[in-house]
PDB file of C-alpha atoms in Angstrom:
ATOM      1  CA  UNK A 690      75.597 124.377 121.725  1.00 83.00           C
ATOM      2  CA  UNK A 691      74.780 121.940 118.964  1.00 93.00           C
ATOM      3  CA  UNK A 692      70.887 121.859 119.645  1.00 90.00           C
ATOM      4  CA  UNK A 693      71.122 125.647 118.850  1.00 94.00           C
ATOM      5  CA  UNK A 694      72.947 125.865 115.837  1.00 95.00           C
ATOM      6  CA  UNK A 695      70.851 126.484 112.999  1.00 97.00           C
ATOM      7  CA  UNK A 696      72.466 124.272 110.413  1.00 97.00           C
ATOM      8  CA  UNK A 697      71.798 121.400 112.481  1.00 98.00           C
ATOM      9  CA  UNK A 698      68.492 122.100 113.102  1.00 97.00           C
ATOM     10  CA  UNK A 699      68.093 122.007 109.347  1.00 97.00           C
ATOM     11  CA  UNK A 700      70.271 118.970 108.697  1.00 98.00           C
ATOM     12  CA  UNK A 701      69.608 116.889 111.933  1.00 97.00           C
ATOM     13  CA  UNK A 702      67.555 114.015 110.471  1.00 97.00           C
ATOM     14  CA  UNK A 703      69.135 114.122 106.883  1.00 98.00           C
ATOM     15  CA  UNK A 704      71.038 110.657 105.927  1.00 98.00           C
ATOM     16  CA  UNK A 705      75.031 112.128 105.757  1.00 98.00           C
ATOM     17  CA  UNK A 706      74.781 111.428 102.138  1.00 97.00           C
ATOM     18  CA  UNK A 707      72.632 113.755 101.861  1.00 98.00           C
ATOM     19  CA  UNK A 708      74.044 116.807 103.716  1.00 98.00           C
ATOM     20  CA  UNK A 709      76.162 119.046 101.114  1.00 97.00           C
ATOM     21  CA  UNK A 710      80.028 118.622 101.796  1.00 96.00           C
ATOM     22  CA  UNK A 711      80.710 121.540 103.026  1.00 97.00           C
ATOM     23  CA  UNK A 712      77.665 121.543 105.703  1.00 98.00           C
ATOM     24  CA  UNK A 713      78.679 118.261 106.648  1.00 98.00           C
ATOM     25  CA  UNK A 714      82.395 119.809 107.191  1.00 97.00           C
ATOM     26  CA  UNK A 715      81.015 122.555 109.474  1.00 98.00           C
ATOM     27  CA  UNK A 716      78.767 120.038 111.393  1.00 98.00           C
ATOM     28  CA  UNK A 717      81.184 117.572 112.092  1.00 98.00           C
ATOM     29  CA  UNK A 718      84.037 120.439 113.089  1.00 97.00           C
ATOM     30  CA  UNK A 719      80.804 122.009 115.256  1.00 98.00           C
ATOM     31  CA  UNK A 720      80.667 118.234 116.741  1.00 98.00           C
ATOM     32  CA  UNK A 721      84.613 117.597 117.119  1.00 97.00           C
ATOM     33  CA  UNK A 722      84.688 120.713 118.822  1.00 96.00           C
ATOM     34  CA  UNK A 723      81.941 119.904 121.585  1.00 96.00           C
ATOM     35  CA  UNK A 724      83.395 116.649 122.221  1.00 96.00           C
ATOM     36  CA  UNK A 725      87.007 118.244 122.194  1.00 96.00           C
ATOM     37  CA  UNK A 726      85.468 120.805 125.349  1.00 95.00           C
ATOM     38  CA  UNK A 727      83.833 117.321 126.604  1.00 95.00           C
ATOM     39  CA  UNK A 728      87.325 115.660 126.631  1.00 94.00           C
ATOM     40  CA  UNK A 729      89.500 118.473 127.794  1.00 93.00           C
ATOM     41  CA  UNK A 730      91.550 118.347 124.297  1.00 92.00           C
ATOM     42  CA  UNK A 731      91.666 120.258 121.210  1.00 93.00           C
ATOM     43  CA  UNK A 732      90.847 118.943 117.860  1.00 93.00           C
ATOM     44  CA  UNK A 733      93.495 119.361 114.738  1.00 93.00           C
ATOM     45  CA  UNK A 734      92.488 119.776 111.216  1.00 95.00           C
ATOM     46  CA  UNK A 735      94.333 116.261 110.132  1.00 95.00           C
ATOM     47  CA  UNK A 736      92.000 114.494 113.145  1.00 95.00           C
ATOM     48  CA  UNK A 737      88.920 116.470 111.766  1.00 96.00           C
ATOM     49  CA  UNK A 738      89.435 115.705 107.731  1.00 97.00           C
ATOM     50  CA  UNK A 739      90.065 112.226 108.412  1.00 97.00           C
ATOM     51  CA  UNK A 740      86.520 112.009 111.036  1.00 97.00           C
ATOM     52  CA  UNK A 741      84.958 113.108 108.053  1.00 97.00           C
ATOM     53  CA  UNK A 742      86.364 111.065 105.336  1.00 97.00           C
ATOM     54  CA  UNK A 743      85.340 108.265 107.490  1.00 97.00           C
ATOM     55  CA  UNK A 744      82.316 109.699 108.247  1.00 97.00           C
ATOM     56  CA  UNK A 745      81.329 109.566 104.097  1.00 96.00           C
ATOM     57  CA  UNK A 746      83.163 106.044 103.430  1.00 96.00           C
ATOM     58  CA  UNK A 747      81.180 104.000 106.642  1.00 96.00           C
ATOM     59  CA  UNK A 748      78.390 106.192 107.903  1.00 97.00           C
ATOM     60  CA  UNK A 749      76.883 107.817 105.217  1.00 96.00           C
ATOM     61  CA  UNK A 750      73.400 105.887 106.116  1.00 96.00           C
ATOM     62  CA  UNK A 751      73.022 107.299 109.128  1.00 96.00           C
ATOM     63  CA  UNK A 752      70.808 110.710 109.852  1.00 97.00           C
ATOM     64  CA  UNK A 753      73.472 113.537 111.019  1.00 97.00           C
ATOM     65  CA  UNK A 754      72.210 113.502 114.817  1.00 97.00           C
ATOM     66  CA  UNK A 755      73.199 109.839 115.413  1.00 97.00           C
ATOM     67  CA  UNK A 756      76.940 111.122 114.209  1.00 98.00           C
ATOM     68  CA  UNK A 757      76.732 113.824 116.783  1.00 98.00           C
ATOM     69  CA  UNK A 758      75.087 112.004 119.626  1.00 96.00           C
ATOM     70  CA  UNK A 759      78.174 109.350 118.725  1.00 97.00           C
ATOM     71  CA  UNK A 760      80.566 112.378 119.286  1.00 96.00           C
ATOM     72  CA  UNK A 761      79.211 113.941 122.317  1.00 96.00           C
ATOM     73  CA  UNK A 762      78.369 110.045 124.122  1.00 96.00           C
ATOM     74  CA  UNK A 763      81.453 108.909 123.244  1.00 95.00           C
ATOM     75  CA  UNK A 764      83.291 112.192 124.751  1.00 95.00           C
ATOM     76  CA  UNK A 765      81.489 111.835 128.002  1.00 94.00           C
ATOM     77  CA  UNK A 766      82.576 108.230 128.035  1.00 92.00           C
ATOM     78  CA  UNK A 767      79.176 106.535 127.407  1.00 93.00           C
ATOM     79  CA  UNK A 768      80.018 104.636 125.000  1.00 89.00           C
ATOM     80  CA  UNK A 769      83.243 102.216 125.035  1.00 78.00           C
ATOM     81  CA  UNK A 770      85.526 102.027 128.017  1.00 75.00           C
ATOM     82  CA  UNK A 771      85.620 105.750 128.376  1.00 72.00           C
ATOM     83  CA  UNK A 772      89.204 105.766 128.745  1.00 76.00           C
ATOM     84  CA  UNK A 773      89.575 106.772 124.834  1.00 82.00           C
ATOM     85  CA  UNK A 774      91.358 110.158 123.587  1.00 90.00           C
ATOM     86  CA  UNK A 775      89.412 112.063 120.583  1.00 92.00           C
ATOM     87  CA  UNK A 776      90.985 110.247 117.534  1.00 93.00           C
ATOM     88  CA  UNK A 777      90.053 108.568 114.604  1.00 93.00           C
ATOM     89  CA  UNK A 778      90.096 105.237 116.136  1.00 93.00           C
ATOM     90  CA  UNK A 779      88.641 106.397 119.179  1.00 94.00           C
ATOM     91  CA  UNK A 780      85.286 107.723 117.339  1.00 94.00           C
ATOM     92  CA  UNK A 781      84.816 105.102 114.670  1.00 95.00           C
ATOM     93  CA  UNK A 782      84.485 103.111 118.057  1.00 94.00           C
ATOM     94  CA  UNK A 783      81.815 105.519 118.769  1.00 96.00           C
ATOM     95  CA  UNK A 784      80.306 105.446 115.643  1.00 96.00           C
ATOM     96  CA  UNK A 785      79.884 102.032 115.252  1.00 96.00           C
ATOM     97  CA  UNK A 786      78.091 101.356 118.715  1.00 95.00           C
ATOM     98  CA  UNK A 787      75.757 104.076 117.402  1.00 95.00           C
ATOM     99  CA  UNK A 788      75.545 102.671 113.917  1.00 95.00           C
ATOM    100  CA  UNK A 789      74.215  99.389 115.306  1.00 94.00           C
ATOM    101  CA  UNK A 790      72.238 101.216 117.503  1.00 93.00           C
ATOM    102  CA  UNK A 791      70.554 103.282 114.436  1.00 95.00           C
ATOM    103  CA  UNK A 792      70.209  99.721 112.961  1.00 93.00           C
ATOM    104  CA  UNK A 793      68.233  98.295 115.980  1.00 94.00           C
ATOM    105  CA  UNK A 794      65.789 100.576 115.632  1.00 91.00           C
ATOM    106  CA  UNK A 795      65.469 100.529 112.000  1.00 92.00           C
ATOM    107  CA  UNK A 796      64.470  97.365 112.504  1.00 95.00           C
ATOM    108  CA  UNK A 797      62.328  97.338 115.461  1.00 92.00           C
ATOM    109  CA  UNK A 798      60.098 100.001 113.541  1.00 77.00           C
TER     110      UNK A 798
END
C-alpha cells in the first residue's frame, strides 16, 4: 500500500523536482504498480521510464501525492472516460486533470 510505504511518507508533499531521481523512480514504479493491480494489467519498464520522463518534463511542480492520487484515480476510472489502458497517453490524461486540479487550489488558497 502506498500510504504505508515509508519513502512516500517522507516525499509525499515534496514538489517532483525536488524528490532525488532515483526516489522518484521507486515512487512512481510503487505507483505504476498499484494502478497496474487497479487495472488488471502489468506495467513494463519502457511504459514506466517514459511515465517518468514525463513526469520531470510536465509535472515537476506538482507535490508527489497529486502524481499518485493521478495514478490510482485514474486506474479506478475517476478521472477521464475510464475506459483507458495504463499507458503513457492514458496517464498524462490523468495527470493533467490533476494538474489543473493542484492549480485550482493553489489559487483558491
Amino acid at each position: 500500500m502506498i500510504e504505508k510505504d515509508n519513502d512516500f511518507q517522507i516525499y509525499a508533499t515534496d514538489l517532483v523536482m525536488n524528490i532525488p531521481s532515483e526516489k522518484l523512480q521507486y515512487l512512481v514504479a510503487l505507483f505504476m504498480k498499484e494502478a497496474a493491480i487497479n487495472m488488471g494489467s502489468d506495467v513494463d519498464d519502457a511504459t514506466l521510464e517514459r511515465t517518468i520522463y514525463y513526469i520531470n518534463q510536465d509535472y515537476k511542480y506538482i507535490p508527489v501525492n497529486y502524481i499518485a492520487s493521478a495514478l490510482i484515480r485514474g486506474s479506478l476510472g475517476k478521472i477521464g472516460d475510464g475506459k483507458g489502458r495504463l499507458i503513457p497517453k492514458t496517464i498524462l490524461t490523468w495527470l493533467a486533470d490533476t494538474g489543473l486540479e493542484y492549480n485550482r487550489m493553489l489559487a483558491t488558497a
